[in-house]
GROMACS .gro file of C-alpha atoms in nm:
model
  387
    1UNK     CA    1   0.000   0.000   0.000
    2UNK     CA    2   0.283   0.238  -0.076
    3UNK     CA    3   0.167   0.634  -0.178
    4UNK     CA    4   0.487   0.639  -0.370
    5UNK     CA    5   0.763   0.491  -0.560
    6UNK     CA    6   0.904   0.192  -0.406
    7UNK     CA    7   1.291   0.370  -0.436
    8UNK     CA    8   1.263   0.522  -0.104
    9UNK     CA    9   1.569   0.762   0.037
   10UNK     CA   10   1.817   0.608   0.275
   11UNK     CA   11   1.722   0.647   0.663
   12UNK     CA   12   1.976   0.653   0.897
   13UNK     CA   13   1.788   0.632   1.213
   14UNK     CA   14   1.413   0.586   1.291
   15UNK     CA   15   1.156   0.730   1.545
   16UNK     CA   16   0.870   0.590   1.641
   17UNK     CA   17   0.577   0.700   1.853
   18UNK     CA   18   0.404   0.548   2.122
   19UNK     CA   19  -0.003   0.581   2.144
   20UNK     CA   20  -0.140   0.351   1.878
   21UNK     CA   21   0.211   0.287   1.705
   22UNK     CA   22   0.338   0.080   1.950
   23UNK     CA   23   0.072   0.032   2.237
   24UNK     CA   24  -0.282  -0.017   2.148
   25UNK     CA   25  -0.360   0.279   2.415
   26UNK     CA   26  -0.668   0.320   2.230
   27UNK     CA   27  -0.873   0.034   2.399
   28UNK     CA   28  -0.783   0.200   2.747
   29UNK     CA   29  -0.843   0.555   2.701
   30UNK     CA   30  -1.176   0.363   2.568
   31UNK     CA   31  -1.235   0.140   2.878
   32UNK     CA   32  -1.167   0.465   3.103
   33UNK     CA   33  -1.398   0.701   2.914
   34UNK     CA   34  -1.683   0.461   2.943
   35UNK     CA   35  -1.656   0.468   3.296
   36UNK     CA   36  -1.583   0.875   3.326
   37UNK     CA   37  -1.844   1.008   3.068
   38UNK     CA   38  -2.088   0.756   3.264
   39UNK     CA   39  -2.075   0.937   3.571
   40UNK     CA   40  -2.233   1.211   3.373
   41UNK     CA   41  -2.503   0.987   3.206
   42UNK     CA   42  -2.310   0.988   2.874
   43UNK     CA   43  -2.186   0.736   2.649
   44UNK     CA   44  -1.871   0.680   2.510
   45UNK     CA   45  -1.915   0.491   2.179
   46UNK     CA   46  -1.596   0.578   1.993
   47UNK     CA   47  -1.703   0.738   1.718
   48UNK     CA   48  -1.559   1.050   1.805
   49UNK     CA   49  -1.187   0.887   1.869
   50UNK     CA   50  -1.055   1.042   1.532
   51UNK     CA   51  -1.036   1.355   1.787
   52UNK     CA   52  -0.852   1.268   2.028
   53UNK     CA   53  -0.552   1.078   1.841
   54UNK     CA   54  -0.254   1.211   1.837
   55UNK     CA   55  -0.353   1.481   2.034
   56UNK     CA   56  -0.196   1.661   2.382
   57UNK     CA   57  -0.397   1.487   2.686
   58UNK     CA   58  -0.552   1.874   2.756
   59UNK     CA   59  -0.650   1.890   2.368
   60UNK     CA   60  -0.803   1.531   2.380
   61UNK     CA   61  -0.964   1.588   2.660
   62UNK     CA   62  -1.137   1.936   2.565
   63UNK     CA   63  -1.213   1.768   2.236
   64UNK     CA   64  -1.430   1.538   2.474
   65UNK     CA   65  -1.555   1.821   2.710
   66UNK     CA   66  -1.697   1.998   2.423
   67UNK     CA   67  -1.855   1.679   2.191
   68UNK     CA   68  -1.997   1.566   2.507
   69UNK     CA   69  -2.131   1.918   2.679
   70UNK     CA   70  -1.947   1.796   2.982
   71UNK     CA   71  -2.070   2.072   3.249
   72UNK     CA   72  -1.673   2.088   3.351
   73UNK     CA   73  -1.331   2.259   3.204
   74UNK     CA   74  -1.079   2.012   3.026
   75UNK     CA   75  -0.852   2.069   3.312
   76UNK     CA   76  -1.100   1.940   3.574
   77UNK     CA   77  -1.178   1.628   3.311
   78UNK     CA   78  -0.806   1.555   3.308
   79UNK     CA   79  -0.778   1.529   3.669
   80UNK     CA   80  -1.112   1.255   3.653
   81UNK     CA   81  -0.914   1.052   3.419
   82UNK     CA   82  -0.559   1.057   3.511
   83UNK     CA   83  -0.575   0.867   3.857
   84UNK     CA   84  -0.727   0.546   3.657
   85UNK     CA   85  -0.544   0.614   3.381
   86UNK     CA   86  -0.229   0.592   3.480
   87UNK     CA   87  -0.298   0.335   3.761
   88UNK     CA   88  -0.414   0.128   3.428
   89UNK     CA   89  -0.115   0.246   3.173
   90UNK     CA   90   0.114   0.022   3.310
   91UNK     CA   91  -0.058  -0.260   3.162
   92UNK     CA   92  -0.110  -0.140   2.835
   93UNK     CA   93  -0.021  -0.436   2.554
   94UNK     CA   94   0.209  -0.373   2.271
   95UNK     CA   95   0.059  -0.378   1.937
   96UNK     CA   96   0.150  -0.682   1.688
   97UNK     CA   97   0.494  -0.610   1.566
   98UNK     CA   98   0.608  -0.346   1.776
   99UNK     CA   99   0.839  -0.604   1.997
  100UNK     CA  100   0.920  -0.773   1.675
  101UNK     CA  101   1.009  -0.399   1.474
  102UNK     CA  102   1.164  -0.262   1.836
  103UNK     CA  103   1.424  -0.586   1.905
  104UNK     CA  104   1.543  -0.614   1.542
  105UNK     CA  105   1.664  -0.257   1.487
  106UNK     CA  106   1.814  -0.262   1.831
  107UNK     CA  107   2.001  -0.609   1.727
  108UNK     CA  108   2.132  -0.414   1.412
  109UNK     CA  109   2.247  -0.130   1.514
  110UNK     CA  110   1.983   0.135   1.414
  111UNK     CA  111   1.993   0.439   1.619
  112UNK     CA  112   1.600   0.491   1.736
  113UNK     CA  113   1.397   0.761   1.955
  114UNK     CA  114   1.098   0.779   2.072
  115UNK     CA  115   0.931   1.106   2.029
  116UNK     CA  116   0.523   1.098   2.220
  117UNK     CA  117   0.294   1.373   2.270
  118UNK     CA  118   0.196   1.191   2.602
  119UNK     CA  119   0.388   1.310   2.918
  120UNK     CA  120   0.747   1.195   2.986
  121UNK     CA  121   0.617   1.011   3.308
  122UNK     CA  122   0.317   0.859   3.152
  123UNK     CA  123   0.609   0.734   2.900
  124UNK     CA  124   0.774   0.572   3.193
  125UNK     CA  125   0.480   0.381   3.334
  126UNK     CA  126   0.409   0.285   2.991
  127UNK     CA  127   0.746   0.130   2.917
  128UNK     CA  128   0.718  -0.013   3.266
  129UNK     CA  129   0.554  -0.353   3.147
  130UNK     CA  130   0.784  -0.400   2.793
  131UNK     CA  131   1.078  -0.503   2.890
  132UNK     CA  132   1.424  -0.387   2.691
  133UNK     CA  133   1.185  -0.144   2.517
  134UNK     CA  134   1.336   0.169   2.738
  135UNK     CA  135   1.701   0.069   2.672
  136UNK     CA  136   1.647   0.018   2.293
  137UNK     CA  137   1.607   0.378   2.246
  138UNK     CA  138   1.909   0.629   2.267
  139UNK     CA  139   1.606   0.896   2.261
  140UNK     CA  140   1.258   0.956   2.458
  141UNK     CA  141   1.121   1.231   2.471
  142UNK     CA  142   0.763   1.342   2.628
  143UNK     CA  143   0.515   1.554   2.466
  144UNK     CA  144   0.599   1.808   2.813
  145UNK     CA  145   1.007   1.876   2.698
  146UNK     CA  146   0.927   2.071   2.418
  147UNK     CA  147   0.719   2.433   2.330
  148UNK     CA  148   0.482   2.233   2.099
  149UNK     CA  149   0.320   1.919   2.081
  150UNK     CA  150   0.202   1.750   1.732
  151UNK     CA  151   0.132   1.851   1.484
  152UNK     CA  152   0.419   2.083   1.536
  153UNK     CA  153   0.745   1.947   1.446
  154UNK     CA  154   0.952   2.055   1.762
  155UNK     CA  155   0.910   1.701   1.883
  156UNK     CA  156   1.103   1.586   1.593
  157UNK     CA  157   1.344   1.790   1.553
  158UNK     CA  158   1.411   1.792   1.907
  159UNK     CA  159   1.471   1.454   1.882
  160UNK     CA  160   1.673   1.474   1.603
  161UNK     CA  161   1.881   1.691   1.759
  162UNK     CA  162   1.943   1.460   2.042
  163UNK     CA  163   2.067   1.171   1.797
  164UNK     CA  164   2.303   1.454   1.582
  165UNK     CA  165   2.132   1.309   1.331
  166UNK     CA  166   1.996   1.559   0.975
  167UNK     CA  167   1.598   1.544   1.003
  168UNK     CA  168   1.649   1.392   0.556
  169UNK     CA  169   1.792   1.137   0.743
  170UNK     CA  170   1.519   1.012   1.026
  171UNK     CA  171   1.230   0.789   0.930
  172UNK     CA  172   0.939   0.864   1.159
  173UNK     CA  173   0.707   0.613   1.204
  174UNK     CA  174   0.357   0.766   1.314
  175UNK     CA  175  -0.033   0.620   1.331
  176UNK     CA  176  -0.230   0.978   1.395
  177UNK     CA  177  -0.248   1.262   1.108
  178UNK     CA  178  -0.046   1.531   1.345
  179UNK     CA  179   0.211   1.288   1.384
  180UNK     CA  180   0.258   1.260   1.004
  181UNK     CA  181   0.169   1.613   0.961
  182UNK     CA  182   0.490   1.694   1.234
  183UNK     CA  183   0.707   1.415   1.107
  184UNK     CA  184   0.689   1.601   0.707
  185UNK     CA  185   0.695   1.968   0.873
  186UNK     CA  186   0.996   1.849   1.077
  187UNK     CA  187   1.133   1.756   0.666
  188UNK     CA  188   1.127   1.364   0.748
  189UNK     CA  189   1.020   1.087   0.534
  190UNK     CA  190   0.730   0.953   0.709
  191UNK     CA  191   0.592   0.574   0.765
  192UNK     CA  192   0.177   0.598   0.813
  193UNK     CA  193   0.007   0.311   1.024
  194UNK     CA  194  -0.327   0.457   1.061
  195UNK     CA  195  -0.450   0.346   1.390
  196UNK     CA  196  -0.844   0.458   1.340
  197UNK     CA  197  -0.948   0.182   1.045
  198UNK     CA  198  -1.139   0.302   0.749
  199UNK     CA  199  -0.935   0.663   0.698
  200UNK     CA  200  -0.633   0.591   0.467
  201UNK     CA  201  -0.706   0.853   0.219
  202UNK     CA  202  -0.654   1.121   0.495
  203UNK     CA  203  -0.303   1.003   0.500
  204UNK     CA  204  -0.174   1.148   0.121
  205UNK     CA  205   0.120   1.340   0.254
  206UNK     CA  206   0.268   1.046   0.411
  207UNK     CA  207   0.563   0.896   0.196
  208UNK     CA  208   0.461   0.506   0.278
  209UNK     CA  209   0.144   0.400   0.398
  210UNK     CA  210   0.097   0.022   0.561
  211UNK     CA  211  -0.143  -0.155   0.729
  212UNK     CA  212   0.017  -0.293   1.048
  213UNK     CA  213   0.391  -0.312   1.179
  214UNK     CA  214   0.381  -0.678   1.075
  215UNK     CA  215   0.364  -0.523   0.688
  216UNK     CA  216   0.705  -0.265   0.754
  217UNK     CA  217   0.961  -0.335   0.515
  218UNK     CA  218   1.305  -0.205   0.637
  219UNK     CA  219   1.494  -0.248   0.285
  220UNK     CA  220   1.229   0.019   0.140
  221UNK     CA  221   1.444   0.222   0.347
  222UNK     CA  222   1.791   0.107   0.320
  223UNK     CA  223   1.756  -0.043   0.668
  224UNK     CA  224   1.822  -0.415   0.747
  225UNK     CA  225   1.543  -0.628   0.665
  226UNK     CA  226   1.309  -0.839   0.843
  227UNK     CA  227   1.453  -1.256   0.800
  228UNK     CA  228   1.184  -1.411   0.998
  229UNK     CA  229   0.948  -1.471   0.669
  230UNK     CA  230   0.896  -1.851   0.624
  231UNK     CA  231   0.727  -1.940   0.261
  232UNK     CA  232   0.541  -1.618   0.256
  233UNK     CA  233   0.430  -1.638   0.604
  234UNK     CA  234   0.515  -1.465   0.901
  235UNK     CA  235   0.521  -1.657   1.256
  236UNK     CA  236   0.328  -1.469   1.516
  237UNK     CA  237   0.267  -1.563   1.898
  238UNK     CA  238  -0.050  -1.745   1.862
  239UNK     CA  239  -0.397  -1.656   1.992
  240UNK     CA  240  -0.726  -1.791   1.975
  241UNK     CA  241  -1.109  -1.720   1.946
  242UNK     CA  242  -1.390  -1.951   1.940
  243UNK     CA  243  -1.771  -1.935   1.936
  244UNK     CA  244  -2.097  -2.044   1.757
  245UNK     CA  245  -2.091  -2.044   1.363
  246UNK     CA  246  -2.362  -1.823   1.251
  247UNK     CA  247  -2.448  -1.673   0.967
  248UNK     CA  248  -2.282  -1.402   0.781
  249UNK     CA  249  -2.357  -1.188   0.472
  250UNK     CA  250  -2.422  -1.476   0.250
  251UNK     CA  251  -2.150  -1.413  -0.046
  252UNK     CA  252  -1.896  -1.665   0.082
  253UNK     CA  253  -2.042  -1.926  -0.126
  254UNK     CA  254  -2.266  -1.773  -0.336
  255UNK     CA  255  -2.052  -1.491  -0.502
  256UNK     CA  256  -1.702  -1.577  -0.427
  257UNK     CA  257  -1.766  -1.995  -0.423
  258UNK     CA  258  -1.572  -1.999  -0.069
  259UNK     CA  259  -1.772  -2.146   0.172
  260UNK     CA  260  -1.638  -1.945   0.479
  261UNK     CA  261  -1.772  -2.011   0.836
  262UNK     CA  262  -1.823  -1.671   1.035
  263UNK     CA  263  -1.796  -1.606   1.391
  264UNK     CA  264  -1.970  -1.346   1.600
  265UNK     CA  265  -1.765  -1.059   1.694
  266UNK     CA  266  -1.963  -1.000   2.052
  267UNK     CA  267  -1.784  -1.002   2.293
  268UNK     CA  268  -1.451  -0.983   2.133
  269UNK     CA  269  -1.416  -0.606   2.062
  270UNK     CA  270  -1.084  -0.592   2.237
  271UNK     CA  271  -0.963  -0.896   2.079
  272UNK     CA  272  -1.029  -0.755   1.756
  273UNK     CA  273  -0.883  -0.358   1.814
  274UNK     CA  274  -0.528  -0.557   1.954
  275UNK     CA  275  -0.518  -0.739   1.603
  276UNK     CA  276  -0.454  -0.558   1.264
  277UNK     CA  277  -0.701  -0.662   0.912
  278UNK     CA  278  -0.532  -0.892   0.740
  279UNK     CA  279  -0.502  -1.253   0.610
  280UNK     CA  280  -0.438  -1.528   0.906
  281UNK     CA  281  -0.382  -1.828   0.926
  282UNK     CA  282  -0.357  -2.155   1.170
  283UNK     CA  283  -0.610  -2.464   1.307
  284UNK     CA  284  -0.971  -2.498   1.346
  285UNK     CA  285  -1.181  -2.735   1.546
  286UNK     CA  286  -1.520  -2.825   1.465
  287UNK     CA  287  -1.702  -2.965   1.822
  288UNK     CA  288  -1.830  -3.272   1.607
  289UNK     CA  289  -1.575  -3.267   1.330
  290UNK     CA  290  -1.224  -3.276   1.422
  291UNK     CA  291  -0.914  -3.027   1.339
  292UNK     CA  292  -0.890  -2.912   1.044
  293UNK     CA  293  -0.628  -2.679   0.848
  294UNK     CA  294  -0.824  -2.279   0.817
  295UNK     CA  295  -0.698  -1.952   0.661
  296UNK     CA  296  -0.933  -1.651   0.726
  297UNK     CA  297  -0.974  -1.306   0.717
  298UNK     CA  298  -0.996  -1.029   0.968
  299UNK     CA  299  -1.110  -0.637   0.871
  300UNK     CA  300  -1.350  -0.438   0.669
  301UNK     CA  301  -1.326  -0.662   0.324
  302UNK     CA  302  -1.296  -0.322   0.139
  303UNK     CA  303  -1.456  -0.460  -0.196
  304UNK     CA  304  -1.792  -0.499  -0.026
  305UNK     CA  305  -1.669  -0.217   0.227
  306UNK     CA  306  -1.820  -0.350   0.531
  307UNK     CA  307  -1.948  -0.148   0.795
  308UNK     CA  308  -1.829  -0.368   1.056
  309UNK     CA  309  -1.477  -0.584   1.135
  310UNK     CA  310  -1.540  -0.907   1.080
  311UNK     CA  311  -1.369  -1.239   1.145
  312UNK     CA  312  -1.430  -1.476   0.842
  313UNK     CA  313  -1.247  -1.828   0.877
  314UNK     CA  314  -1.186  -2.118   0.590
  315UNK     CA  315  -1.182  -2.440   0.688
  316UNK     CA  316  -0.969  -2.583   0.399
  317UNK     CA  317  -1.202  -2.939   0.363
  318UNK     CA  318  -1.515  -3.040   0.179
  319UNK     CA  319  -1.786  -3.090   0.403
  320UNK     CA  320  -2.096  -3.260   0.248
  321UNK     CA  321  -2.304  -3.009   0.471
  322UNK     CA  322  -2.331  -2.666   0.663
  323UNK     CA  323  -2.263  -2.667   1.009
  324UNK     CA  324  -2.420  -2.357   1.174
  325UNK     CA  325  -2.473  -2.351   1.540
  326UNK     CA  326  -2.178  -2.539   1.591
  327UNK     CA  327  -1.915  -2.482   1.788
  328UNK     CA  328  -1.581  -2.327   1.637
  329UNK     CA  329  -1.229  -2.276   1.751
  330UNK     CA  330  -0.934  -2.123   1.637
  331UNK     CA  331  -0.589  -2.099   1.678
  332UNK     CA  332  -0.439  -1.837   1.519
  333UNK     CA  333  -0.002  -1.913   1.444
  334UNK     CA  334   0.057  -1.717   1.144
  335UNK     CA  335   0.026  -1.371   0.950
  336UNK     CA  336   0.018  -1.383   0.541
  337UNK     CA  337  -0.061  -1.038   0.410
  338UNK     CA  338  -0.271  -0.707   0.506
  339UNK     CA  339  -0.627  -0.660   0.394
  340UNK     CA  340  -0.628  -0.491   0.036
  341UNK     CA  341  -0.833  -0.396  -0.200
  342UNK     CA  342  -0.925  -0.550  -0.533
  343UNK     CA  343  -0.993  -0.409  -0.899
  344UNK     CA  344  -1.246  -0.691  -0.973
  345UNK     CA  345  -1.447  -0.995  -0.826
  346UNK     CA  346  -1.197  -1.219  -1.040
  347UNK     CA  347  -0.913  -1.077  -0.908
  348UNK     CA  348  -1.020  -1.103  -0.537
  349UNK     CA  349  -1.125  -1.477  -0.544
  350UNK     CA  350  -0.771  -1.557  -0.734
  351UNK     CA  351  -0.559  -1.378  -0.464
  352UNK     CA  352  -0.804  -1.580  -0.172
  353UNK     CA  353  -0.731  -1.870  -0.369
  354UNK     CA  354  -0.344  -1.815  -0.350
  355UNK     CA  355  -0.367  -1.723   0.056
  356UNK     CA  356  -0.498  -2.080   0.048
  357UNK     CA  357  -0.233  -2.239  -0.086
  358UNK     CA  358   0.007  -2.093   0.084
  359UNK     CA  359  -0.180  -2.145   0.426
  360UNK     CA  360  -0.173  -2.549   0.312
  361UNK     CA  361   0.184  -2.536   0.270
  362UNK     CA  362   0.276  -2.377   0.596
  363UNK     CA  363   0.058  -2.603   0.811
  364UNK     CA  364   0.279  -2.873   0.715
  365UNK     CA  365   0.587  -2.735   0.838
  366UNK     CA  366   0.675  -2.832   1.214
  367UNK     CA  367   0.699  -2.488   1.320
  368UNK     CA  368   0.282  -2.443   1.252
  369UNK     CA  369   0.190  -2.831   1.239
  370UNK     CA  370   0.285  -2.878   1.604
  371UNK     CA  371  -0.015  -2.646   1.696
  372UNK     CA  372  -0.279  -2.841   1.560
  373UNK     CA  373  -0.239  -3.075   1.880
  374UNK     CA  374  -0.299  -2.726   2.112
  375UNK     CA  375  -0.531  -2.820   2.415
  376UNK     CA  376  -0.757  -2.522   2.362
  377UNK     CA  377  -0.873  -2.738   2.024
  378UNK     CA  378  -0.878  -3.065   2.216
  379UNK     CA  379  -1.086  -2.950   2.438
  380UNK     CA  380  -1.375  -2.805   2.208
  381UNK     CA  381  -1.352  -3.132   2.006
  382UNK     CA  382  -1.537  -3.380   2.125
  383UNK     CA  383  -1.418  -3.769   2.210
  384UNK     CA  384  -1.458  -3.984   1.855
  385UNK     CA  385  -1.397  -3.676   1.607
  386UNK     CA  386  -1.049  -3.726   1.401
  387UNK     CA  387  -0.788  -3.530   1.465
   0.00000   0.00000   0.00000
């Protein structure tokens, strides 16, 4: 999903933020503002996050004051949040890739900083919980040790400054628009990984623009690559979901001929915000059936542009019927490629068709094939189905 040519300049160092880069701090500041705005019989539903990302603390939380008609100052709103906040931040989980992205250019050598609009001691009891992330960076610096916050560039260049480093030379790495917007004011090529789904074409001044961290390529940038790719996959610490099949739009098998097996999403909003849209793939178990090799999707399947993230599994077997109702788990081992869009119907079902064949390959590998014995699919499967 690049914005421009592939031949990107050479990058001597790299900065990264924090919020929704490398934490998925959205899903607290979420969990607390439910439980703030309902003290003042309001409802935090997340549609109006786009207005707090990337934003100061006292700008996010005036943006909320004033959407809301809070009867109280931003200041005074602060000082309701903080105290669970940061009681909470400690515990904040990394977002997929960002230990991955964070250990390898510490193994090789690249200089990084970490340049956040949230305060320096917030930073702190973030980093708290992720361990060797605070010595991996020669640079940190909070949002309250320079004049302006983003979408001014002082950040940057502040931090620039602190590596001796030209700003042509840094490679920011930012998911809000005033952290792009202060990474190309600061003169920086800049790496977009939107954080709020559904808003890429807000993001036309960044020079790259990718999905997830999983989807970085280093080499774009003359910086080491990535050589943990494994026959087009990439290994990721494996989670699972599990739940009723139920019904879904009704296009798996009648438009695209791929009889996929859908999964509520109830109950697993948090589940879903900690992983990024893409291709997956890994084991299934069917209660009455057995194990069974799957590849699925996660996200907003932009050619039918869903309203809603979805989880849409393929359970690579012919079964001679449908098998709604019954239970379904997952185990989730490995990452193929981010969610794209497609020219044409043809062109869709041909690239599902190739994420098939490559998730049949990789199951047989040891590395992915030992999972298919995990308990948590032994123990949805019931006695007498094959495994």
């Amino acid at each position: 999903m690049s914005l421009s040519n592939p031949l990107k300049k050479l990058a001597l160092c790299v900065i990264l933020d924090l919020d929704g880069t490398l934490l998925n701090t959205d899903a607290l500041v979420s969990e607390v503002l439910r439980g703030v705005l309902g003290k003042y019989g309001k409802q935090w539903d997340g549609r109006e996050v786009h207005k707090t990302v990337g934003k100061t603390p006292l700008e996010a939380a005036a943006a909320i004051v004033e959407d809301y008609e809070l009867p109280c100052t931003a200041n005074e709103f602060m000082s309701e949040m903080n105290p669970i906040f940061s009681k909470m931040c400690s515990n904040i989980k990394a977002l997929p890739g960002a230990n991955r992205l964070i250990k390898h250019f510490a193994d090789h050598g690249v200089p990084m900083a970490l340049a956040s609009n949230s305060l320096r001691a917030n930073i702190e009891s973030k980093f708290s919980s992720h361990h060797g992330w605070k010595e991996s960076f020669s640079v940190i610096i909070g949002g309250d040790e320079v004049a302006s916050g983003k979408p001014s560039p002082d950040i940057f260049l502040e931090a620039a400054r602190r590596l001796n480093i030209e700003p042509s030379g840094c490679l920011v790495i930012e998911d809000s628009i005033p952290g792009v917007t202060a990474g190309k004011a600061a003169g920086m090529e800049v790496v977009a990984v939107p954080s709020i789904p559904k808003q890429s074409h807000l993001y036309t001044s960044a020079d790259e623009l990718i999905n997830s961290l999983l989807d970085l390529r280093p080499e774009k940038w003359g910086l080491p690559p990535f050589d943990d790719w494994v026959e087009g996959t990439l290994p990721i610490e494996p989670w699972h979901i599990g739940g009723p099949v139920i019904k879904g739009f009704g296009r798996g098998s009648k438009v695209l001929g791929i009889p996929t097996a859908n999964l509520s999403t109830e109950g697993y909003s948090t589940l879903l915000s900690e992983h990024p849209s893409g291709v997956y793939f890994g084991w299934a178990g069917l209660s009455t059936r057995g194990v069974f090799k799957m590849v699925m999707s996660i996200g907003w399947n932009p050619y039918f542009n869903n309203s809603e993230k979805t989880i849409e599994p393929w359970l690579l077997h012919d079964f001679a019927e449908d098998f709604y109702g019954e239970d379904l788990s997952l185990v989730v081992v490995g990452y193929i490629r981010p969610e794209a869009n497609f020219p044409s119907l043809e062109s869709l079902i041909a690239k599902i068709h190739e994420d098939r064949k490559i998730a049949e390959r990789a199951l047989d590998l040891p590395m992915y094939s030992t999972y298919k014995d995990n308990p948590y699919l032994k123990s949805c499967v019931k006695d007498g189905s094959h495994i």
